[in-house]
Amino acid sequence: GDSVTQMEGPVTLSEEAFLTINCTYTATGYPSLFWYVQYPGEGLQLLLKATKADDKGSNKGFEATYRKETTSFHLEKGSVQVSDSAVYFCALSDPFGTSYDKVIFGPGTSLSVIP
Amino acid sequence: ETGVTQTPRHLVMGMTNKKSLKCEQHLGHNAMYWYKQSAKKPLELMFVYSLEERVENNSVPSRFSPECPNSSHLFLHLHTLQPEDSALYLCASSQDLSYEQYFGPGTRLTVT
């Protein structure tokens, strides 16, 4: 079945450091890919998305490129801030695959940014 | 403001109580979801509704009972819960199945 794998956390970075959170997926169809963010005490928020190969999603300085050849959707940001401290979830939806009726979430990666 | 609201935000209940969680979406979406989020565990999908019909029930214990009276409202009725049911319960909605989901802030449930 469809699945999402994320790098294990927690990740701790200093302010202004470069961020990469790896995400790879397995899907039988042609999924859409998402990154969600969850700030402390809140629900998940859609951060960015990409719906086909080579698309780049971007928002709030974060970027991720849909790489079909490596089945990856890594999240990057050039300079993190303390306010970026949160848990990040990679996810996919696959309307023509086994997860046709839902979004599949990865386990989440906790990021802490220290001043 | 995500367009999905949940009440109450916090709930403490004893194991013999009956309570309900409420979710409302103001986005005109057709699908709604309940998730359970426990510490150190992946997000668990509990129930999926599409056009007010339940389309998925992921082997959830019967002490959790969902209700979707219309496409804007979703309830989770709770009775005879166990301490291990303490968690953050998240509601989400989407335009249709497989579209990106929009989440509410969650209800933090503690079972004593």
Coordinates of N, CA and C in Angstrom, one line a residue:
Chain A
G1 N 0.8 -1.2 0.0 CA 0.0 0.0 0.0 C 0.8 1.2 0.0
D2 N 0.2 2.4 -0.1 CA 0.9 3.7 -0.1 C 1.5 3.9 1.3
S3 N 2.6 4.6 1.3 CA 3.2 5.0 2.5 C 4.1 6.2 2.4
V4 N 4.4 6.8 3.5 CA 5.3 8.0 3.6 C 6.4 7.7 4.7
T5 N 7.6 8.0 4.4 CA 8.7 7.8 5.3 C 9.4 9.2 5.5
Q6 N 9.6 9.6 6.8 CA 10.3 10.8 7.1 C 11.5 10.6 7.9
M7 N 12.5 11.5 7.9 CA 13.6 11.3 8.7 C 13.2 11.4 10.2
E8 N 13.9 10.7 11.0 CA 13.6 10.7 12.4 C 14.1 12.0 13.0
G9 N 13.3 12.5 14.0 CA 13.7 13.7 14.7 C 14.1 13.3 16.1
P10 N 14.2 14.2 17.0 CA 14.1 15.7 16.8 C 15.3 16.3 16.1
V11 N 15.0 17.3 15.3 CA 16.1 18.1 14.7 C 16.3 19.4 15.5
T12 N 17.5 19.7 15.8 CA 17.8 21.0 16.5 C 18.8 21.8 15.7
L13 N 18.4 23.0 15.4 CA 19.2 23.9 14.6 C 19.4 25.2 15.2
S14 N 20.4 25.9 14.9 CA 20.6 27.3 15.3 C 19.9 28.2 14.4
E15 N 19.4 29.3 14.9 CA 18.8 30.3 14.0 C 19.6 30.7 12.8
E16 N 19.0 30.8 11.7 CA 19.6 31.1 10.4 C 20.3 29.9 9.7
A17 N 20.2 28.8 10.3 CA 20.8 27.6 9.7 C 19.9 27.1 8.5
F18 N 20.5 26.3 7.7 CA 19.8 25.7 6.6 C 19.0 24.4 7.0
L19 N 17.8 24.3 6.6 CA 17.0 23.1 7.0 C 16.7 22.2 5.8
T20 N 16.9 20.9 6.1 CA 16.4 19.9 5.2 C 15.7 18.8 6.0
I21 N 14.4 18.5 5.7 CA 13.7 17.4 6.3 C 13.4 16.4 5.1
N22 N 14.0 15.2 5.2 CA 13.8 14.3 4.1 C 12.4 13.6 4.2
C23 N 11.9 13.3 3.0 CA 10.6 12.6 2.9 C 10.6 11.8 1.6
T24 N 10.3 10.5 1.7 CA 10.2 9.6 0.6 C 8.8 8.9 0.7
Y25 N 8.4 8.5 -0.5 CA 7.0 7.9 -0.5 C 7.0 6.7 -1.4
T26 N 6.0 5.9 -1.1 CA 5.6 4.7 -2.0 C 4.2 4.9 -2.4
A27 N 3.9 4.8 -3.7 CA 2.5 5.0 -4.1 C 2.3 4.2 -5.4
T28 N 1.1 3.6 -5.6 CA 0.8 2.9 -6.8 C 0.3 3.7 -7.9
G29 N -0.2 4.9 -7.6 CA -0.7 5.8 -8.6 C 0.2 7.0 -8.8
Y30 N -0.4 8.1 -9.0 CA 0.3 9.4 -9.2 C -0.2 10.4 -8.2
P31 N 0.5 10.3 -7.0 CA 0.0 11.0 -5.9 C 0.2 12.5 -5.9
S32 N -0.5 13.3 -5.2 CA -0.2 14.6 -4.8 C 0.6 14.5 -3.5
L33 N 1.5 15.5 -3.3 CA 2.3 15.5 -2.1 C 2.2 16.8 -1.3
F34 N 2.3 16.7 0.0 CA 2.0 17.8 0.9 C 3.0 17.8 2.0
W35 N 3.2 19.0 2.5 CA 3.9 19.2 3.8 C 2.9 20.0 4.7
Y36 N 2.7 19.5 5.9 CA 1.9 20.1 6.9 C 2.8 20.5 8.1
V37 N 2.4 21.5 8.8 CA 3.2 22.0 10.0 C 2.2 22.1 11.2
Q38 N 2.7 21.6 12.3 CA 1.9 21.7 13.6 C 2.7 22.5 14.6
Y39 N 2.2 23.7 14.9 CA 2.8 24.4 16.0 C 2.3 24.0 17.4
P40 N 3.0 24.2 18.4 CA 2.6 23.7 19.7 C 1.2 24.1 20.1
G41 N 0.4 23.2 20.5 CA -1.0 23.5 21.0 C -2.0 23.7 19.9
E42 N -1.6 23.4 18.6 CA -2.5 23.7 17.5 C -2.7 22.5 16.6
G43 N -3.6 22.6 15.7 CA -3.8 21.5 14.7 C -2.8 21.6 13.6
L44 N -2.9 20.7 12.6 CA -2.0 20.7 11.5 C -2.5 21.8 10.5
Q45 N -1.5 22.5 9.9 CA -1.8 23.5 8.8 C -1.1 23.0 7.5
L46 N -1.7 23.2 6.4 CA -1.1 22.9 5.1 C 0.0 23.9 4.9
L47 N 1.2 23.5 4.7 CA 2.3 24.4 4.4 C 2.6 24.6 2.9
L48 N 2.6 23.5 2.2 CA 2.8 23.6 0.7 C 2.4 22.3 0.1
K49 N 2.2 22.3 -1.2 CA 1.8 21.1 -1.9 C 2.4 21.1 -3.3
A50 N 2.4 19.9 -3.9 CA 2.8 19.7 -5.3 C 2.0 18.6 -5.9
T51 N 1.4 18.8 -7.1 CA 0.5 17.8 -7.6 C 1.0 16.9 -8.7
K52 N 2.2 17.3 -9.3 CA 2.7 16.4 -10.3 C 4.3 16.5 -10.3
A53 N 4.9 15.6 -11.0 CA 6.3 15.5 -11.0 C 7.0 16.8 -11.4
D54 N 8.0 17.1 -10.8 CA 8.9 18.3 -11.0 C 8.2 19.6 -10.5
D55 N 7.0 19.6 -10.0 CA 6.4 20.7 -9.4 C 7.2 21.1 -8.2
K56 N 7.3 22.4 -7.9 CA 7.9 22.9 -6.7 C 6.8 23.6 -5.9
G57 N 6.6 23.2 -4.6 CA 5.7 23.9 -3.7 C 6.5 24.8 -2.9
S58 N 5.9 26.0 -2.6 CA 6.7 27.0 -1.7 C 5.7 27.8 -0.9
N59 N 6.2 28.2 0.3 CA 5.4 29.0 1.2 C 6.2 29.4 2.4
K60 N 6.1 30.6 2.8 CA 6.8 31.1 4.0 C 8.3 30.8 4.0
G61 N 8.9 30.8 2.8 CA 10.4 30.5 2.7 C 10.7 29.0 2.6
F62 N 9.7 28.2 2.8 CA 9.9 26.7 2.7 C 9.7 26.3 1.2
E63 N 10.4 25.3 0.8 CA 10.2 24.8 -0.6 C 10.4 23.3 -0.5
A64 N 9.7 22.6 -1.5 CA 9.8 21.2 -1.7 C 9.6 20.9 -3.2
T65 N 10.4 20.0 -3.8 CA 10.2 19.7 -5.2 C 9.8 18.2 -5.3
Y66 N 8.8 17.9 -6.1 CA 8.2 16.6 -6.3 C 9.2 15.9 -7.3
R67 N 9.9 14.9 -6.8 CA 10.9 14.1 -7.6 C 10.4 12.7 -7.8
K68 N 9.9 12.5 -8.9 CA 9.3 11.1 -9.2 C 10.4 10.1 -9.3
E69 N 11.5 10.5 -9.9 CA 12.6 9.5 -10.1 C 13.2 9.0 -8.8
T70 N 13.1 9.8 -7.8 CA 13.7 9.3 -6.5 C 12.5 9.2 -5.4
T71 N 11.3 9.3 -5.9 CA 10.1 9.3 -5.0 C 10.3 10.0 -3.7
S72 N 10.7 11.3 -3.9 CA 11.0 12.1 -2.7 C 10.3 13.5 -2.8
F73 N 10.2 14.1 -1.6 CA 9.6 15.4 -1.5 C 10.2 16.1 -0.3
H74 N 11.5 16.4 -0.4 CA 12.2 16.9 0.8 C 11.9 18.4 1.0
L75 N 11.7 18.7 2.3 CA 11.4 20.1 2.7 C 12.7 20.9 3.0
E76 N 12.8 22.1 2.5 CA 14.0 22.9 2.7 C 13.6 24.3 3.0
K77 N 14.5 25.0 3.8 CA 14.4 26.4 4.1 C 15.8 26.9 4.3
G78 N 16.1 28.0 3.7 CA 17.5 28.5 3.6 C 17.9 29.1 5.0
S79 N 17.0 29.6 5.8 CA 17.4 30.3 7.0 C 16.3 30.2 8.0
V80 N 16.4 29.3 9.0 CA 15.3 29.0 9.9 C 15.3 30.1 11.0
Q81 N 14.1 30.3 11.5 CA 13.9 31.2 12.6 C 13.3 30.4 13.8
V82 N 13.4 31.0 15.0 CA 12.9 30.4 16.2 C 11.4 30.0 16.0
S83 N 10.7 30.9 15.3 CA 9.2 30.7 15.1 C 8.9 29.5 14.2
D84 N 9.9 28.9 13.6 CA 9.7 27.7 12.8 C 9.7 26.5 13.6
S85 N 10.0 26.6 14.9 CA 10.0 25.4 15.7 C 8.6 24.8 15.7
A86 N 8.5 23.5 15.3 CA 7.2 22.9 15.1 C 7.4 21.4 14.8
V87 N 6.3 20.7 14.5 CA 6.4 19.4 14.0 C 6.0 19.4 12.5
Y88 N 6.7 18.8 11.6 CA 6.5 18.8 10.2 C 6.1 17.5 9.7
F89 N 5.0 17.4 9.0 CA 4.4 16.1 8.5 C 4.5 16.1 6.9
C90 N 5.1 15.1 6.4 CA 5.0 14.9 4.9 C 3.7 14.0 4.7
A91 N 3.0 14.2 3.6 CA 1.8 13.4 3.3 C 1.6 13.3 1.9
L92 N 0.8 12.3 1.5 CA 0.4 12.1 0.1 C -1.1 11.7 0.0
S93 N -1.6 12.0 -1.1 CA -2.9 11.5 -1.5 C -2.8 10.9 -2.9
D94 N -3.5 9.8 -3.1 CA -3.3 9.0 -4.3 C -4.7 8.6 -4.8
P95 N -5.4 9.4 -5.5 CA -6.8 9.1 -5.9 C -6.9 7.8 -6.7
F96 N -5.8 7.3 -7.3 CA -5.9 6.1 -8.1 C -5.2 5.0 -7.5
G97 N -4.8 5.1 -6.3 CA -4.1 4.1 -5.6 C -4.9 3.5 -4.4
T98 N -4.2 2.9 -3.5 CA -4.9 2.2 -2.4 C -5.4 3.2 -1.4
S99 N -4.9 4.4 -1.4 CA -5.3 5.4 -0.4 C -6.3 6.4 -1.1
Y100 N -7.2 5.8 -1.9 CA -8.0 6.7 -2.7 C -8.9 7.6 -1.9
D101 N -9.2 7.2 -0.7 CA -10.2 7.9 0.1 C -9.6 8.7 1.3
K102 N -8.3 8.9 1.3 CA -7.7 9.6 2.4 C -6.3 10.0 2.1
V103 N -5.8 10.9 3.0 CA -4.4 11.4 2.9 C -3.6 10.5 3.8
I104 N -2.4 10.1 3.4 CA -1.5 9.3 4.2 C -0.4 10.2 4.8
F105 N -0.3 10.2 6.1 CA 0.7 11.1 6.7 C 1.9 10.3 7.2
G106 N 3.1 11.0 7.1 CA 4.3 10.4 7.7 C 4.2 10.6 9.2
P107 N 5.2 10.1 9.9 CA 5.2 10.2 11.4 C 5.5 11.5 12.0
G108 N 5.9 12.4 11.2 CA 6.3 13.8 11.7 C 7.7 13.9 12.1
T109 N 8.3 15.1 11.9 CA 9.6 15.4 12.4 C 9.6 16.7 13.2
S110 N 10.1 16.6 14.4 CA 10.1 17.7 15.3 C 11.3 18.6 15.1
L111 N 11.1 19.9 14.9 CA 12.2 20.8 14.7 C 12.2 21.8 15.8
S112 N 13.4 22.0 16.4 CA 13.6 23.0 17.4 C 14.7 23.9 16.9
V113 N 14.4 25.2 16.9 CA 15.4 26.2 16.5 C 15.7 27.1 17.7
I114 N 17.0 27.1 18.0 CA 17.5 27.8 19.1 C 18.2 29.1 18.7
P115 N 18.0 30.2 19.5 CA 18.6 31.5 19.2 C 20.1 31.4 19.2
Chain B
E1 N -6.9 31.7 11.2 CA -8.3 31.0 11.1 C -8.3 30.0 10.0
T2 N -8.5 28.7 10.3 CA -8.5 27.7 9.3 C -9.8 27.4 8.7
G3 N -10.9 27.9 9.3 CA -12.2 27.6 8.8 C -12.8 26.3 9.4
V4 N -12.0 25.6 10.3 CA -12.5 24.5 11.0 C -12.4 24.7 12.5
T5 N -13.5 24.6 13.2 CA -13.5 24.9 14.6 C -13.9 23.6 15.4
Q6 N -13.3 23.5 16.6 CA -13.6 22.4 17.4 C -13.9 22.9 18.8
T7 N -14.9 22.2 19.4 CA -15.2 22.5 20.8 C -15.5 21.2 21.5
P8 N -15.2 21.1 22.8 CA -14.4 22.1 23.5 C -12.9 22.0 23.2
R9 N -12.1 22.9 23.6 CA -10.6 22.8 23.3 C -9.9 21.8 24.3
H10 N -10.5 21.8 25.5 CA -10.0 20.9 26.5 C -11.1 20.2 27.2
L11 N -10.9 18.9 27.5 CA -12.0 18.1 28.2 C -11.3 17.1 29.1
V12 N -11.8 17.1 30.4 CA -11.4 16.1 31.3 C -12.6 15.3 31.7
M13 N -12.6 14.0 31.6 CA -13.7 13.2 31.9 C -13.3 11.9 32.6
G14 N -14.2 11.4 33.4 CA -14.0 10.2 34.1 C -14.4 9.0 33.2
M15 N -14.0 7.9 33.6 CA -14.2 6.7 32.7 C -15.7 6.3 32.5
T16 N -16.5 6.8 33.4 CA -17.9 6.5 33.3 C -18.8 7.6 32.7
N17 N -18.1 8.7 32.3 CA -18.9 9.8 31.7 C -19.2 9.5 30.3
K18 N -20.2 10.3 29.8 CA -20.5 10.4 28.4 C -20.3 11.9 28.0
K19 N -19.6 12.1 26.9 CA -19.3 13.5 26.4 C -19.3 13.4 24.9
S20 N -19.4 14.6 24.3 CA -19.3 14.7 22.8 C -18.3 15.8 22.4
L21 N -17.6 15.5 21.4 CA -16.7 16.5 20.7 C -17.4 17.0 19.5
K22 N -17.3 18.3 19.2 CA -18.0 18.9 18.1 C -17.0 19.5 17.1
C23 N -17.2 19.4 15.9 CA -16.4 20.0 14.8 C -17.4 20.6 13.8
E24 N -17.0 21.8 13.4 CA -17.7 22.5 12.4 C -16.8 23.1 11.3
Q25 N -17.1 22.9 10.1 CA -16.3 23.5 9.0 C -17.1 24.5 8.2
H26 N -16.4 25.6 7.9 CA -17.1 26.8 7.2 C -16.5 26.9 5.8
L27 N -16.1 25.8 5.2 CA -15.3 25.9 4.0 C -16.1 25.3 2.8
G28 N -17.3 24.8 3.1 CA -18.1 24.2 2.0 C -17.6 22.9 1.5
H29 N -16.8 22.2 2.4 CA -16.2 20.9 2.0 C -17.2 19.8 2.1
N30 N -16.9 18.7 1.3 CA -17.8 17.5 1.3 C -17.3 16.4 2.2
A31 N -16.1 16.4 2.6 CA -15.5 15.3 3.4 C -15.0 15.8 4.8
M32 N -15.2 15.0 5.8 CA -14.8 15.3 7.1 C -14.1 14.1 7.8
Y33 N -13.2 14.3 8.7 CA -12.4 13.3 9.3 C -12.2 13.5 10.8
W34 N -12.0 12.4 11.5 CA -11.6 12.4 12.9 C -10.2 11.7 13.0
Y35 N -9.3 12.3 13.6 CA -7.9 11.7 13.9 C -7.7 11.7 15.4
K36 N -6.9 10.8 15.8 CA -6.4 10.7 17.2 C -4.8 11.0 17.1
Q37 N -4.4 11.9 17.9 CA -2.9 12.1 18.0 C -2.4 11.9 19.4
S38 N -1.6 10.9 19.6 CA -1.1 10.6 20.9 C 0.4 10.9 20.9
A39 N 1.0 11.2 22.1 CA 2.4 11.5 22.2 C 3.2 10.3 21.7
K40 N 4.2 10.6 20.9 CA 5.2 9.6 20.4 C 4.6 8.6 19.4
K41 N 3.4 8.9 18.9 CA 2.7 7.9 18.0 C 2.3 8.7 16.7
P42 N 2.3 8.0 15.6 CA 1.8 8.6 14.3 C 0.3 9.0 14.5
L43 N 0.0 9.9 13.6 CA -1.4 10.3 13.5 C -2.3 9.1 13.1
E44 N -3.4 8.9 13.9 CA -4.3 7.8 13.6 C -5.6 8.3 13.0
L45 N -5.9 7.9 11.8 CA -7.2 8.2 11.2 C -8.2 7.3 11.8
M46 N -9.3 7.9 12.3 CA -10.4 7.1 13.0 C -11.6 6.9 12.1
F47 N -12.1 8.0 11.6 CA -13.3 8.0 10.8 C -13.2 8.9 9.6
V48 N -13.9 8.5 8.5 CA -14.0 9.4 7.3 C -15.4 9.5 6.9
Y49 N -15.9 10.7 6.6 CA -17.2 10.9 6.1 C -17.1 11.6 4.8
S50 N -17.9 11.2 3.8 CA -18.0 11.9 2.5 C -19.5 12.1 2.2
L51 N -19.9 13.3 2.0 CA -21.3 13.6 1.8 C -22.2 13.0 2.9
E52 N -21.7 13.1 4.1 CA -22.5 12.7 5.3 C -22.6 11.2 5.4
E53 N -21.9 10.4 4.6 CA -21.9 9.0 4.7 C -20.5 8.5 5.2
R54 N -20.5 7.6 6.2 CA -19.2 7.1 6.6 C -18.6 6.2 5.6
V55 N -17.3 6.5 5.2 CA -16.7 5.7 4.2 C -15.5 4.9 4.8
E56 N -15.1 5.2 6.0 CA -14.0 4.4 6.6 C -14.2 4.4 8.1
N57 N -13.9 3.2 8.7 CA -13.9 3.1 10.2 C -12.7 2.2 10.5
N58 N -11.6 2.8 11.0 CA -10.4 2.1 11.1 C -10.3 1.2 12.4
S59 N -11.2 0.3 12.5 CA -11.1 -0.6 13.7 C -11.1 0.2 15.0
V60 N -11.9 1.2 15.1 CA -12.0 2.0 16.3 C -12.9 1.4 17.3
P61 N -12.5 1.3 18.6 CA -13.4 0.7 19.6 C -14.8 1.4 19.6
S62 N -15.8 0.6 20.0 CA -17.2 1.1 19.9 C -17.5 2.2 21.0
R63 N -16.6 2.4 21.9 CA -16.8 3.5 22.8 C -16.6 4.9 22.2
F64 N -16.1 4.9 20.9 CA -16.1 6.1 20.1 C -17.2 5.9 19.0
S65 N -18.1 6.9 19.0 CA -19.2 6.8 18.0 C -19.3 8.1 17.3
P66 N -19.1 8.1 16.0 CA -19.2 9.4 15.2 C -20.6 9.6 14.7
E67 N -20.8 10.9 14.4 CA -22.1 11.3 13.9 C -21.9 12.5 12.9
C68 N -22.5 12.4 11.8 CA -22.3 13.5 10.8 C -23.7 13.9 10.3
P69 N -24.4 14.8 11.0 CA -25.7 15.2 10.6 C -25.9 16.0 9.3
N70 N -24.8 16.7 8.9 CA -24.8 17.4 7.7 C -23.3 17.6 7.3
S71 N -23.1 18.2 6.1 CA -21.7 18.2 5.6 C -20.9 19.3 6.4
S72 N -21.5 20.1 7.2 CA -20.7 21.1 8.0 C -20.4 20.7 9.4
H73 N -21.0 19.6 9.9 CA -20.9 19.3 11.3 C -20.5 17.8 11.5
L74 N -19.6 17.6 12.4 CA -19.2 16.3 12.7 C -19.0 16.2 14.3
F75 N -19.5 15.1 14.8 CA -19.5 14.9 16.3 C -18.7 13.6 16.5
L76 N -18.1 13.5 17.7 CA -17.5 12.3 18.2 C -18.1 12.1 19.6
H77 N -18.9 11.1 19.7 CA -19.6 10.8 21.0 C -18.7 9.8 21.8
L78 N -18.5 10.1 23.0 CA -17.5 9.3 23.8 C -18.2 8.7 25.0
H79 N -18.0 7.4 25.3 CA -18.6 6.9 26.5 C -17.7 5.7 27.0
T80 N -17.6 5.6 28.3 CA -16.8 4.5 29.0 C -15.4 4.5 28.4
L81 N -14.7 5.6 28.4 CA -13.4 5.7 27.9 C -12.4 5.1 28.9
Q82 N -11.2 4.8 28.3 CA -10.1 4.3 29.1 C -9.0 5.4 29.2
P83 N -8.1 5.3 30.2 CA -7.0 6.3 30.3 C -6.2 6.4 29.1
E84 N -6.0 5.3 28.3 CA -5.2 5.3 27.1 C -5.8 6.1 26.0
D85 N -7.1 6.4 26.2 CA -7.8 7.3 25.1 C -7.4 8.7 25.3
S86 N -6.7 9.1 26.3 CA -6.3 10.5 26.5 C -5.3 10.8 25.3
A87 N -5.7 11.9 24.6 CA -5.0 12.3 23.4 C -5.5 13.6 22.9
L88 N -4.9 14.1 21.8 CA -5.5 15.2 21.1 C -6.3 14.7 19.9
Y89 N -7.6 15.1 19.9 CA -8.5 14.6 18.8 C -8.6 15.8 17.8
L90 N -8.3 15.5 16.6 CA -8.3 16.5 15.5 C -9.4 16.2 14.5
C91 N -10.1 17.2 14.2 CA -11.0 17.1 13.1 C -10.4 17.8 11.9
A92 N -10.8 17.3 10.7 CA -10.3 17.9 9.4 C -11.4 17.8 8.4
S93 N -11.3 18.7 7.4 CA -12.2 18.6 6.3 C -11.5 18.8 5.0
S94 N -12.1 18.3 3.9 CA -11.5 18.5 2.6 C -12.5 18.7 1.5
Q95 N -12.2 19.3 0.4 CA -13.2 19.5 -0.7 C -13.9 18.2 -1.0
D96 N -13.1 17.2 -1.3 CA -13.5 15.9 -1.5 C -12.5 14.9 -1.0
L97 N -12.7 13.6 -1.1 CA -11.7 12.6 -0.7 C -10.5 12.8 -1.5
S98 N -9.3 12.6 -0.8 CA -8.0 12.7 -1.4 C -7.5 14.1 -1.7
Y99 N -8.3 15.1 -1.4 CA -7.8 16.5 -1.5 C -7.1 16.9 -0.2
E100 N -6.4 18.0 -0.3 CA -5.7 18.4 0.9 C -6.7 18.7 2.0
Q101 N -6.3 18.4 3.3 CA -7.2 18.5 4.4 C -6.9 19.8 5.2
Y102 N -7.9 20.3 5.8 CA -7.8 21.5 6.7 C -8.2 21.1 8.1
F103 N -7.4 21.4 9.0 CA -7.5 20.9 10.4 C -8.1 21.9 11.3
G104 N -8.8 21.5 12.3 CA -9.2 22.3 13.4 C -8.1 22.3 14.5
P105 N -8.2 23.1 15.5 CA -7.2 23.2 16.5 C -7.1 22.0 17.5
G106 N -8.1 21.1 17.4 CA -8.1 19.9 18.3 C -8.7 20.1 19.6
T107 N -9.1 18.9 20.2 CA -9.6 18.9 21.6 C -8.6 18.0 22.3
R108 N -8.1 18.6 23.4 CA -7.2 17.9 24.3 C -8.0 17.1 25.3
L109 N -8.1 15.8 25.2 CA -8.9 15.0 26.1 C -8.1 14.3 27.1
T110 N -8.5 14.4 28.3 CA -7.8 13.6 29.4 C -8.9 12.8 30.1
V111 N -8.6 11.5 30.1 CA -9.5 10.5 30.8 C -8.9 10.1 32.1
T112 N -9.7 10.4 33.2 CA -9.1 10.1 34.5 C -9.8 8.9 35.2

